[in-house]
mmCIF file of C-alpha atoms in Angstrom:
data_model
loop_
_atom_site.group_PDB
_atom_site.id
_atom_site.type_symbol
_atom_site.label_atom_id
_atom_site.label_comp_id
_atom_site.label_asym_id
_atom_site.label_seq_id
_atom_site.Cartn_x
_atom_site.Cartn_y
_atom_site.Cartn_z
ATOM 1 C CA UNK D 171 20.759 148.209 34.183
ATOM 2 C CA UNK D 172 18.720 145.408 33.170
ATOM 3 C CA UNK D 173 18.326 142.313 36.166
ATOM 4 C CA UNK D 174 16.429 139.117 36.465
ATOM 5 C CA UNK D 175 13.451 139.612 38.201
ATOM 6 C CA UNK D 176 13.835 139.049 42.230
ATOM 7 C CA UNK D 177 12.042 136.090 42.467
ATOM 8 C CA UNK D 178 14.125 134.670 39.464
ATOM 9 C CA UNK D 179 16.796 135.598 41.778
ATOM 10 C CA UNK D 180 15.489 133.885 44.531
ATOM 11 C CA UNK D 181 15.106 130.956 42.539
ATOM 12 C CA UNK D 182 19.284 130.990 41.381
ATOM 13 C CA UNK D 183 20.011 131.406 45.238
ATOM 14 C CA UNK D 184 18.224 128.770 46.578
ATOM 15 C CA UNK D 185 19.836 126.348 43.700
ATOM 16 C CA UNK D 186 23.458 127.678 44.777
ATOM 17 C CA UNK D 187 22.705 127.011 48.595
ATOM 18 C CA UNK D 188 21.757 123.405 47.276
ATOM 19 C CA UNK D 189 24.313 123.328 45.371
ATOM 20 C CA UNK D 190 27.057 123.982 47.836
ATOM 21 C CA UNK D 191 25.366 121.724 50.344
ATOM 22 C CA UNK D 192 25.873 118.903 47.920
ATOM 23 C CA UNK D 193 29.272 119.365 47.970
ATOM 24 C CA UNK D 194 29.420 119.571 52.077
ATOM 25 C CA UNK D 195 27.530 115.881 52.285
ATOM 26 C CA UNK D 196 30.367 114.641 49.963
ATOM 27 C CA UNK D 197 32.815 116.555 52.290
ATOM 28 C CA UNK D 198 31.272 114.650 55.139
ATOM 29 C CA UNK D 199 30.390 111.696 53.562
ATOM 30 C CA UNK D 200 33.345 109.324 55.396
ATOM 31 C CA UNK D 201 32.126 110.942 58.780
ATOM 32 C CA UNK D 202 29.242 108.266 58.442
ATOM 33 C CA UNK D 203 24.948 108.626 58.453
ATOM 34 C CA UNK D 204 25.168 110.230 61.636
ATOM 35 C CA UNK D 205 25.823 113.690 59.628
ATOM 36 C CA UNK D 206 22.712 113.454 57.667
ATOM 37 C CA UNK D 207 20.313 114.837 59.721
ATOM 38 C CA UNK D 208 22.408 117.942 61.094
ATOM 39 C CA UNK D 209 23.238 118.541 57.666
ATOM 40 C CA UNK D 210 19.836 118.167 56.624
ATOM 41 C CA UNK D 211 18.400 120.892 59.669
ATOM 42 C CA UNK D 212 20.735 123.339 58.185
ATOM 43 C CA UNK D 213 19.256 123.070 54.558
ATOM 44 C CA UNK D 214 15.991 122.808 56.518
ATOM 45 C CA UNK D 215 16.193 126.242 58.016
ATOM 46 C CA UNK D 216 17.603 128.497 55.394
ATOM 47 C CA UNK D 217 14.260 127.189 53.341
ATOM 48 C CA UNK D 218 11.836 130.031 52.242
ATOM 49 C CA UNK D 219 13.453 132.532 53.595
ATOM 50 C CA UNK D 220 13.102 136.553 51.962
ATOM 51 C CA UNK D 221 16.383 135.954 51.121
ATOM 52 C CA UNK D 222 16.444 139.910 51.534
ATOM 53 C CA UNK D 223 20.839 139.985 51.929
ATOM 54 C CA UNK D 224 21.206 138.273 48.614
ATOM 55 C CA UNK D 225 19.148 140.688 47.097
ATOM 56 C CA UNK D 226 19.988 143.828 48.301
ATOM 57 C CA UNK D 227 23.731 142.406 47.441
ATOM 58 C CA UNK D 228 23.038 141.746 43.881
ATOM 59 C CA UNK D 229 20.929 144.801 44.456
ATOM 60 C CA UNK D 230 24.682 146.855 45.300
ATOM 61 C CA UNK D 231 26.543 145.002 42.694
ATOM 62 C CA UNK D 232 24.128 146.329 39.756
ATOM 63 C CA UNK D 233 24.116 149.759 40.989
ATOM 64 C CA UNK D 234 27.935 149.558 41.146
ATOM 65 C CA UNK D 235 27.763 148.165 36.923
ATOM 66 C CA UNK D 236 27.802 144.631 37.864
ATOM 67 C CA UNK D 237 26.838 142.033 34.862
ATOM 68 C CA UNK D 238 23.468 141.149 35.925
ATOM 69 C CA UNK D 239 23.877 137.406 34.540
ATOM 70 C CA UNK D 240 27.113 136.920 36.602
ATOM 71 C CA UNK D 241 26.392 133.165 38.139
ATOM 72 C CA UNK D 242 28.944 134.404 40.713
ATOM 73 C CA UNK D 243 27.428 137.059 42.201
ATOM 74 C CA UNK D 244 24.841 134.221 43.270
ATOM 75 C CA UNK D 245 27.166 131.969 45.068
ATOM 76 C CA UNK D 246 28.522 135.205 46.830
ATOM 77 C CA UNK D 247 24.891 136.670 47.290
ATOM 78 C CA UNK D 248 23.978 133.081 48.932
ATOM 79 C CA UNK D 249 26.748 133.050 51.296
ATOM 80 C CA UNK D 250 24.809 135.568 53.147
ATOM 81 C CA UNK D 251 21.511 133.431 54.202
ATOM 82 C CA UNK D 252 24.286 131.037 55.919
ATOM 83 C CA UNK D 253 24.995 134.416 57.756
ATOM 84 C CA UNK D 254 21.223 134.839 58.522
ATOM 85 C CA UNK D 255 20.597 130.980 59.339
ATOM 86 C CA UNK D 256 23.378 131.215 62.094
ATOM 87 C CA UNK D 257 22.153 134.115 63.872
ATOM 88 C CA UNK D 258 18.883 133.605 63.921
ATOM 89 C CA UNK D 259 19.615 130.085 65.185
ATOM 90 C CA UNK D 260 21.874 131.203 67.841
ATOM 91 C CA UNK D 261 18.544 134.265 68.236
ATOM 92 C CA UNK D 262 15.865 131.518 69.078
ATOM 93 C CA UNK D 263 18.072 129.752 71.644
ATOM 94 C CA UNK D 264 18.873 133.202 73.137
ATOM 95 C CA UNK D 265 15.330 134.008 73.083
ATOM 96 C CA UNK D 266 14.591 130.616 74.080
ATOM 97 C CA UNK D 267 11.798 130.747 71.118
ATOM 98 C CA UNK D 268 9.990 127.815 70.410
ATOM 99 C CA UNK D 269 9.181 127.940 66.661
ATOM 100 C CA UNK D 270 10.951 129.874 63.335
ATOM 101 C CA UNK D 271 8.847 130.078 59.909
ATOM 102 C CA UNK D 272 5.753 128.237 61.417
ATOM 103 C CA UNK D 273 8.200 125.356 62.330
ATOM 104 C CA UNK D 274 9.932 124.367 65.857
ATOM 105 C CA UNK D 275 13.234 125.897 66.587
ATOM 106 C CA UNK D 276 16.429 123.908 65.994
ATOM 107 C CA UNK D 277 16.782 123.590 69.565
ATOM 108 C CA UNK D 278 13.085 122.647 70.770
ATOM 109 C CA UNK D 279 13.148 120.211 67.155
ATOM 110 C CA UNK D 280 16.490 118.340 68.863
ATOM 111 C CA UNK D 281 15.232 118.592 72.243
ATOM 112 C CA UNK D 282 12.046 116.836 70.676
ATOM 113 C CA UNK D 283 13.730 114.298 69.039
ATOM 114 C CA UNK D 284 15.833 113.431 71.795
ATOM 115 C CA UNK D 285 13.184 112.833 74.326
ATOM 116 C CA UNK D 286 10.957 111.170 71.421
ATOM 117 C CA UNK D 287 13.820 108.413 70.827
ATOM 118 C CA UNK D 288 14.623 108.019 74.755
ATOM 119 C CA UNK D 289 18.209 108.869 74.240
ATOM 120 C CA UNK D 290 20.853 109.405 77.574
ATOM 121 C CA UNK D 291 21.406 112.548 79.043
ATOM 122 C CA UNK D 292 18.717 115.903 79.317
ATOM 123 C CA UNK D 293 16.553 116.662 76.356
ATOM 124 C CA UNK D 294 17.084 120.567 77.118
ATOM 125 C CA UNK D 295 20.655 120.229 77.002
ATOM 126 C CA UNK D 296 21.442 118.574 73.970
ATOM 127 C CA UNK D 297 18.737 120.847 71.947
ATOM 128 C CA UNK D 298 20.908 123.759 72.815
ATOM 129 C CA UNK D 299 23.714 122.097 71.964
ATOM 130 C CA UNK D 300 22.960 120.872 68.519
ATOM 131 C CA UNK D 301 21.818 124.824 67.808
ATOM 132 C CA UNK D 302 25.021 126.246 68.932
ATOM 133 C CA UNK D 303 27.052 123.689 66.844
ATOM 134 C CA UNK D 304 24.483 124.450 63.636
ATOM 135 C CA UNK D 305 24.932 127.888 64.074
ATOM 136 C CA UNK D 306 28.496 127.447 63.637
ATOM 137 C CA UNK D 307 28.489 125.376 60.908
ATOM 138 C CA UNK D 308 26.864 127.770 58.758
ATOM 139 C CA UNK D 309 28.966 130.831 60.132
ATOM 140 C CA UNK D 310 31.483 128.916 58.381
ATOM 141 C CA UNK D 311 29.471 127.962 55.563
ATOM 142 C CA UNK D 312 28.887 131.617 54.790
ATOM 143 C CA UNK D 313 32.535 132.447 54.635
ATOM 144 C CA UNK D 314 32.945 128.976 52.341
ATOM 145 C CA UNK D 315 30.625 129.731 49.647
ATOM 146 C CA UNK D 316 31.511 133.495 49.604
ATOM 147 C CA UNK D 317 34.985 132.610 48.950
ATOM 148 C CA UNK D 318 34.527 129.678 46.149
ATOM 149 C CA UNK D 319 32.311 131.784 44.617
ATOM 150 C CA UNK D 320 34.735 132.631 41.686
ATOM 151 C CA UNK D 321 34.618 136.236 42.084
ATOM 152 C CA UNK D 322 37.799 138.182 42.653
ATOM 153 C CA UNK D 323 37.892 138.643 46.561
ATOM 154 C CA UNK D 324 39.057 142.404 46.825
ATOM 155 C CA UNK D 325 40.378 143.554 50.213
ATOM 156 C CA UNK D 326 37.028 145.701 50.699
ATOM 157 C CA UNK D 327 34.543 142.993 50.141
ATOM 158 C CA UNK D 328 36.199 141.132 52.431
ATOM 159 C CA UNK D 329 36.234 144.126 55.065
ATOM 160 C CA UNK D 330 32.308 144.489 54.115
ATOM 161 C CA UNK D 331 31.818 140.754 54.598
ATOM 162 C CA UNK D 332 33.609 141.160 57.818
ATOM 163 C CA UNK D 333 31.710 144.130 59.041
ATOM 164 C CA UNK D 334 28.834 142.430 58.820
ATOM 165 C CA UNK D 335 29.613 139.396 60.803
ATOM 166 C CA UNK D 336 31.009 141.835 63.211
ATOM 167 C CA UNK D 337 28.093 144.345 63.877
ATOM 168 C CA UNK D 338 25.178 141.540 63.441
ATOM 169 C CA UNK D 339 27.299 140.522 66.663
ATOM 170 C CA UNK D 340 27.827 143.412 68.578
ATOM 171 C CA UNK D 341 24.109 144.626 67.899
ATOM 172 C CA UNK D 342 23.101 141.257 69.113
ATOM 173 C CA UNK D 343 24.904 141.682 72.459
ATOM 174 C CA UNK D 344 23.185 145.528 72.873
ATOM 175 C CA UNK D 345 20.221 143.879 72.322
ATOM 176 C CA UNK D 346 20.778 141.315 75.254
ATOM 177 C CA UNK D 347 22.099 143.735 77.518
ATOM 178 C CA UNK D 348 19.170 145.780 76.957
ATOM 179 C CA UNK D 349 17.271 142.997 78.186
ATOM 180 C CA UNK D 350 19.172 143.541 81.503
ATOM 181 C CA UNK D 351 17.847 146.738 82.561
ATOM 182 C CA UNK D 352 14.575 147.733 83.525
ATOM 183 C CA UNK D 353 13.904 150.061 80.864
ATOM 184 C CA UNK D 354 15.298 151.624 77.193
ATOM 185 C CA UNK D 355 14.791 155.087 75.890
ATOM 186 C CA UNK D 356 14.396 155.121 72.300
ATOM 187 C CA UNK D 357 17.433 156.673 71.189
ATOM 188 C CA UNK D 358 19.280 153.073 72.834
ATOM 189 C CA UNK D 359 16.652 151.179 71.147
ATOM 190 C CA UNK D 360 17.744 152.576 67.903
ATOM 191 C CA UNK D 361 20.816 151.964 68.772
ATOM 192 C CA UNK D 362 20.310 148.311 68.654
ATOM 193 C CA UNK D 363 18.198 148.573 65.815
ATOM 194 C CA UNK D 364 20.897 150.055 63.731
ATOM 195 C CA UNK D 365 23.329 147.363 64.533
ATOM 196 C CA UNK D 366 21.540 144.366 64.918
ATOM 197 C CA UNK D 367 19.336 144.900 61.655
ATOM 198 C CA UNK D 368 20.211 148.191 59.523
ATOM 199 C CA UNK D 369 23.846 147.640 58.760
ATOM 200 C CA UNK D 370 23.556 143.891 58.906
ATOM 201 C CA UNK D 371 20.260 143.296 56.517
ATOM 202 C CA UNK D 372 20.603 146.156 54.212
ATOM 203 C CA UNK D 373 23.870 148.426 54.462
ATOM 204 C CA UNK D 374 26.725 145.720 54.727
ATOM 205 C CA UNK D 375 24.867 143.840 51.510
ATOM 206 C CA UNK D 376 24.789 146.570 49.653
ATOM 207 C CA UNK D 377 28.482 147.808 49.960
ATOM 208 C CA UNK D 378 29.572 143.883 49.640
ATOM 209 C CA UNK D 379 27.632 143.842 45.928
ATOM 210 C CA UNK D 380 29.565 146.906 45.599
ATOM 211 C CA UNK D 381 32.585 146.771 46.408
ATOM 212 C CA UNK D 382 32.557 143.439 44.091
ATOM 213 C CA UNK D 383 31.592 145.016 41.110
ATOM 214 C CA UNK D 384 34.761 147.999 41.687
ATOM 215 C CA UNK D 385 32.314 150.548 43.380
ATOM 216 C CA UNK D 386 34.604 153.705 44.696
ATOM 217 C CA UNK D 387 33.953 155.197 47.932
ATOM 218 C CA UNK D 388 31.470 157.902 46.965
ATOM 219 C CA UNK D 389 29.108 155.192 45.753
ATOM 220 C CA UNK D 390 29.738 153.358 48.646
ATOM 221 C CA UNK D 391 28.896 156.533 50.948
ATOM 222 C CA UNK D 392 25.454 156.749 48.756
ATOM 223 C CA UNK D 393 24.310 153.520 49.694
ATOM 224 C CA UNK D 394 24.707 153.877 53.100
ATOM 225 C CA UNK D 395 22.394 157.392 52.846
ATOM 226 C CA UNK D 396 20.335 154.914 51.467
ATOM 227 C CA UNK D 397 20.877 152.085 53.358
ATOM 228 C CA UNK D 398 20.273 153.173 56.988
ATOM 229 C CA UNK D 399 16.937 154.733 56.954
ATOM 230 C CA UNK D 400 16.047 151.862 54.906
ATOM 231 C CA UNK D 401 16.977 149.338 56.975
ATOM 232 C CA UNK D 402 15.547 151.027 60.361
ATOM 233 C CA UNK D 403 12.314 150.858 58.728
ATOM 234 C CA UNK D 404 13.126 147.020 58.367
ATOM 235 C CA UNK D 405 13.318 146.421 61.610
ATOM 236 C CA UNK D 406 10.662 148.783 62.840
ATOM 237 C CA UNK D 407 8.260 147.092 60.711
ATOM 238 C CA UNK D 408 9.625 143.740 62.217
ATOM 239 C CA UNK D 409 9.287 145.200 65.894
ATOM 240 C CA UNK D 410 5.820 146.017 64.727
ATOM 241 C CA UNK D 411 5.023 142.738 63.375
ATOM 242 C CA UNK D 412 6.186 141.148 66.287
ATOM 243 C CA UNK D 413 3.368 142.586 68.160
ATOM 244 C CA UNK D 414 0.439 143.057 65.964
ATOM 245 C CA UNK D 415 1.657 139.851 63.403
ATOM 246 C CA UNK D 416 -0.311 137.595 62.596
ATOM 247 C CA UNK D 417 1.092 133.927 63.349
ATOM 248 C CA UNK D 418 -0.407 132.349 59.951
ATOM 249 C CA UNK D 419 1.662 134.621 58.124
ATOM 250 C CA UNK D 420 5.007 135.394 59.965
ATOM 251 C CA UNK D 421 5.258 131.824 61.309
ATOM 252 C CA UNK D 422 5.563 133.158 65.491
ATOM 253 C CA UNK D 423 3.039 133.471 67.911
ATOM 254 C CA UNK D 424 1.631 136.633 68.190
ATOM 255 C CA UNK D 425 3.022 138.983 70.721
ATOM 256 C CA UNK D 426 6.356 137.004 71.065
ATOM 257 C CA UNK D 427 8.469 139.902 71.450
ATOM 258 C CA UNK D 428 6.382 141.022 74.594
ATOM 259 C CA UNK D 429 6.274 137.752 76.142
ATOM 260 C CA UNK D 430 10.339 137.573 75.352
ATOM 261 C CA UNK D 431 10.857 141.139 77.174
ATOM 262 C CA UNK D 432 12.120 142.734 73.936
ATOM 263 C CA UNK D 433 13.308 146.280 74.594
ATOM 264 C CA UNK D 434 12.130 147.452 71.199
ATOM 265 C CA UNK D 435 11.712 151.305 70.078
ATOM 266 C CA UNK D 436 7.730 150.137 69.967
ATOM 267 C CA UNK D 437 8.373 149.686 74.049
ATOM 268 C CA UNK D 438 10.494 152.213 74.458
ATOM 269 C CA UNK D 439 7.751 154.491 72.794
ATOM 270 C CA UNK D 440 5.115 153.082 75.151
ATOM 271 C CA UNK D 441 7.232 154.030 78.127
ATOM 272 C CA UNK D 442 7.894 157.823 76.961
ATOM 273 C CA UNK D 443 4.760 158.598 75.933
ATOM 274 C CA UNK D 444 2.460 156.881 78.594
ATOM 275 C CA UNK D 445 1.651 157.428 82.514
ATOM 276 C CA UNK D 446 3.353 156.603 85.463
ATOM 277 C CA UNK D 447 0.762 153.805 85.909
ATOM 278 C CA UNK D 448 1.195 152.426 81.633
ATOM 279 C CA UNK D 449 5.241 152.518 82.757
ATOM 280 C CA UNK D 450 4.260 150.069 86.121
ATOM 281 C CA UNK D 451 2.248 148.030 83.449
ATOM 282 C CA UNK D 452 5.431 148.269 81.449
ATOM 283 C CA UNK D 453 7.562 146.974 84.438
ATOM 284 C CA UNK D 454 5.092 144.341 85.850
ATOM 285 C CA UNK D 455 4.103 142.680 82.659
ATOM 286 C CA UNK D 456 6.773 142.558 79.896
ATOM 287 C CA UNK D 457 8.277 139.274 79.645
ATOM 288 C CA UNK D 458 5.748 137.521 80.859
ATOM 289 C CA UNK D 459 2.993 135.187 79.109
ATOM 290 C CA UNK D 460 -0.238 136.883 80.751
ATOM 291 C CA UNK D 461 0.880 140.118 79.774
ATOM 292 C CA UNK D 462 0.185 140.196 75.648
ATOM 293 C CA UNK D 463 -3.326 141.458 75.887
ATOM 294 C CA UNK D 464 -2.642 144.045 77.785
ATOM 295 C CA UNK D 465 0.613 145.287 76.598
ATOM 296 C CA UNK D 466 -0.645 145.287 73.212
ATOM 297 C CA UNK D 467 -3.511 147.524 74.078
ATOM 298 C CA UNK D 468 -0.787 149.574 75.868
ATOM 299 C CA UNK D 469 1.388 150.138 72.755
ATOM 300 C CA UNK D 470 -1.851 151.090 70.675
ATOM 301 C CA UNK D 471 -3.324 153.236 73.703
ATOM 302 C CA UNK D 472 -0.256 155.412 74.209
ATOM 303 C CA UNK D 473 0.015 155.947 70.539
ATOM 304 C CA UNK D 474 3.267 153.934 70.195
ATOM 305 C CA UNK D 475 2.034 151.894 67.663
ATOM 306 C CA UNK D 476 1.028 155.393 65.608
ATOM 307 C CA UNK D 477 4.377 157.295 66.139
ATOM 308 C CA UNK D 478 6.504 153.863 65.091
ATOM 309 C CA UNK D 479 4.212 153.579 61.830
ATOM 310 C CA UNK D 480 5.003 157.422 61.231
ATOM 311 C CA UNK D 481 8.501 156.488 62.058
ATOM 312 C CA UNK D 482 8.733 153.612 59.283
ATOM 313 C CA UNK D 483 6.891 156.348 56.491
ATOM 314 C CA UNK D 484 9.602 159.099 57.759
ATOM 315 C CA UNK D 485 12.804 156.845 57.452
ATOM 316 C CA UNK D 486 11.198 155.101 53.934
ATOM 317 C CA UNK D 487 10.874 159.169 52.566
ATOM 318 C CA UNK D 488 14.350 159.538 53.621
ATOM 319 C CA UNK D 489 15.854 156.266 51.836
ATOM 320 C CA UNK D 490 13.630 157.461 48.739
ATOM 321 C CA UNK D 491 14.998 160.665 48.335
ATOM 322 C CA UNK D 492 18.290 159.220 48.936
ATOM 323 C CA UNK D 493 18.120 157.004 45.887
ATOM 324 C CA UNK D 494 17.896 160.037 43.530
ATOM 325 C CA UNK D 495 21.929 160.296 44.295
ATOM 326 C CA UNK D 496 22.641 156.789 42.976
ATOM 327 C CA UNK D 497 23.712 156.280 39.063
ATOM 328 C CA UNK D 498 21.034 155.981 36.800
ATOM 329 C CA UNK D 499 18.633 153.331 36.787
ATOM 330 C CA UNK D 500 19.241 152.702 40.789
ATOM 331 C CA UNK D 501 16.088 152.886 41.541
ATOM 332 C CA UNK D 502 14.559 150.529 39.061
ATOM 333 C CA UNK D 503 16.793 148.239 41.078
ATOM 334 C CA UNK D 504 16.405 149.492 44.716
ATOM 335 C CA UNK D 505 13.111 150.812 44.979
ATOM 336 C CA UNK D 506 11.280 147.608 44.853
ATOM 337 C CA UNK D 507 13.021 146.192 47.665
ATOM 338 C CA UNK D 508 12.617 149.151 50.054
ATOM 339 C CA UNK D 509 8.632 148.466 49.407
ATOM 340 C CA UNK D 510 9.309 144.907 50.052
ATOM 341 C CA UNK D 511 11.260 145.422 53.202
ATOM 342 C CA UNK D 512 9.077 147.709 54.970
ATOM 343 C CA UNK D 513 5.319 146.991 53.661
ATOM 344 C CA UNK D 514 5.385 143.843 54.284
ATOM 345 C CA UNK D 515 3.189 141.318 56.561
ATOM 346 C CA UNK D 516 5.861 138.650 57.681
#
């Protein structure tokens, strides 16, 4: 099961997401200059990404006997940052976050650029605007380059490609609804976890690569052992970095989660295993800008911080031993990602 290396893949990704926008501005080319610039914020924003779905779907498709110099598979792969761009677009207006990647949001760049050229109407406004209508356009991006990509479009990729449009949904909605309520146990915050990040980063990827290269179900039900543990640690780590981060190197402020209100399992934690007076802390300062400092020396205090970290080693042991059920040579292929996806610094 020889592969190019993953940041050779990278590199073939990033030239079929160029590729395919090409193509768009020649779709769009009659619609006049006007296009250029939205176009140009979507190519923008997918930039330097992990690109962490197209690999753990190439990842699937070689465990599954894929031809590891199929150009296909990388217009397929690619499809899914469109997928990411969108919702993490549509995230940072949610979140109302102000940069992405060390750069300004779509929304606060249009906002920006509207008040900077004295243009009719509210600033505010048309930034959220332009960032619903991007996040669109690459939803249906994703679903444009997957299907030109020349591969054979079985009925189960395209239930796996649907899936994860589906879930990355629904796990974003339990994740604002948790932002409703005054407080989340752990087991709901890995709730959200699962669906917002473990099925949609790592699982769904997987069984898409697979499913393209003719996997069966038992393979299919092998990833997923592997897949879910693997991808909790994801996000944990994220939740984690979130925090502790630093800016330099994840490209947010630090503590942007707390000042946001997340409900992550790193909260949830905090609130379980502190006092009555750390869950009035809790209560009083999450969401809130003045409130990092001490919330962060909360989560460390109470031991959240430690029991999440233990967490993250736990679920990476599980997807490890879970890989020694996979065909041979699986975990030349997988084994480096699960190290990149949950010891990582941004």
């Amino acid at each position: 099961m020889t592969a190019p290396t993953d940041d050779a893949f990278r590199t073939r990704v990033d030239a079929a997401l160029t590729e395919f926008v090409d193509r768009q501005r020649r779709v769009l080319v009659d619609l006049g200059p006007d296009l250029d610039e939205f176009v140009s914020a979507a190519v923008d924003f997918v930039r330097g990404g992990k690109r962490l779905r197209p690999l753990f779907c190439r990842a699937g498709w070689l465990v599954a006997g894929g031809d590891p110099n199929d150009a296909r598979l990388v217009h397929a792969a690619a499809a899914l940052e469109w997928l990411q761009g969108s919702a993490l677009v549509h995230d940072d207006l949610m979140d109302d976050s102000d940069t992405r990647r060390g750069r300004p949001s779509v929304h606060r760049d249009f906002e920006a650029k509207h008040r900077d050229a004295a243009l009719v109407g509210d600033p505010e406004r048309h930034g959220a605007a332009v960032a619903v209508l991007l996040g669109d356009l690459m939803l249906s991006w994703a679903e444009e380059q997957f299907r030109s990509s020349g591969l054979p479009r079985t009925s189960e990729a395209l239930r796996f490609l649907d899936l994860c449009k589906t879930e990355v949904v629904a796990g974003q909605y339990l994740d604002v609804l948790a932002q409703t309520r005054p407080s989340v146990g752990v087991e709901e915050a890995m709730r959200v976890v699962r669906y917002k990040s473990a099925k949609y980063t790592v699982e769904r990827p997987l069984h898409l690569g697979a499913a393209l290269a003719g996997a069966d179900d038992a393979l299919i039900a092998a990833l997923t052992d592997v897949a879910i543990p693997l991808g909790e640690a994801f996000q944990l780590r994220d939740d984690v970095l979130g925090v502790f981060g630093d800016p330099g190197v994840t490209g947010k402020p630090a503590g942007d989660d707390l000042r946001e209100g997340k409900r992550t399992v790193l909260i949830a934690r905090a609130a379980e295993l502190g006092t009555d007076i750390d869950r009035e802390l809790l209560a009083r300062a999450l969401g809130t800008t003045g409130g990092v400092d001490e919330l962060r020396d909360l989560v460390e205090r109470t031991g959240s911080l430690a029991t999440v970290e233990a967490d993250i080693e736990r679920l990476e042991r599980q997807a490890d031993a879970a890989l020694n059920a996979l065909p041979p040579g699986s975990r030349d292929v997988l084994e480096p990602l699960l190290l990149t996806a949950t010891r990582r610094s941004r």
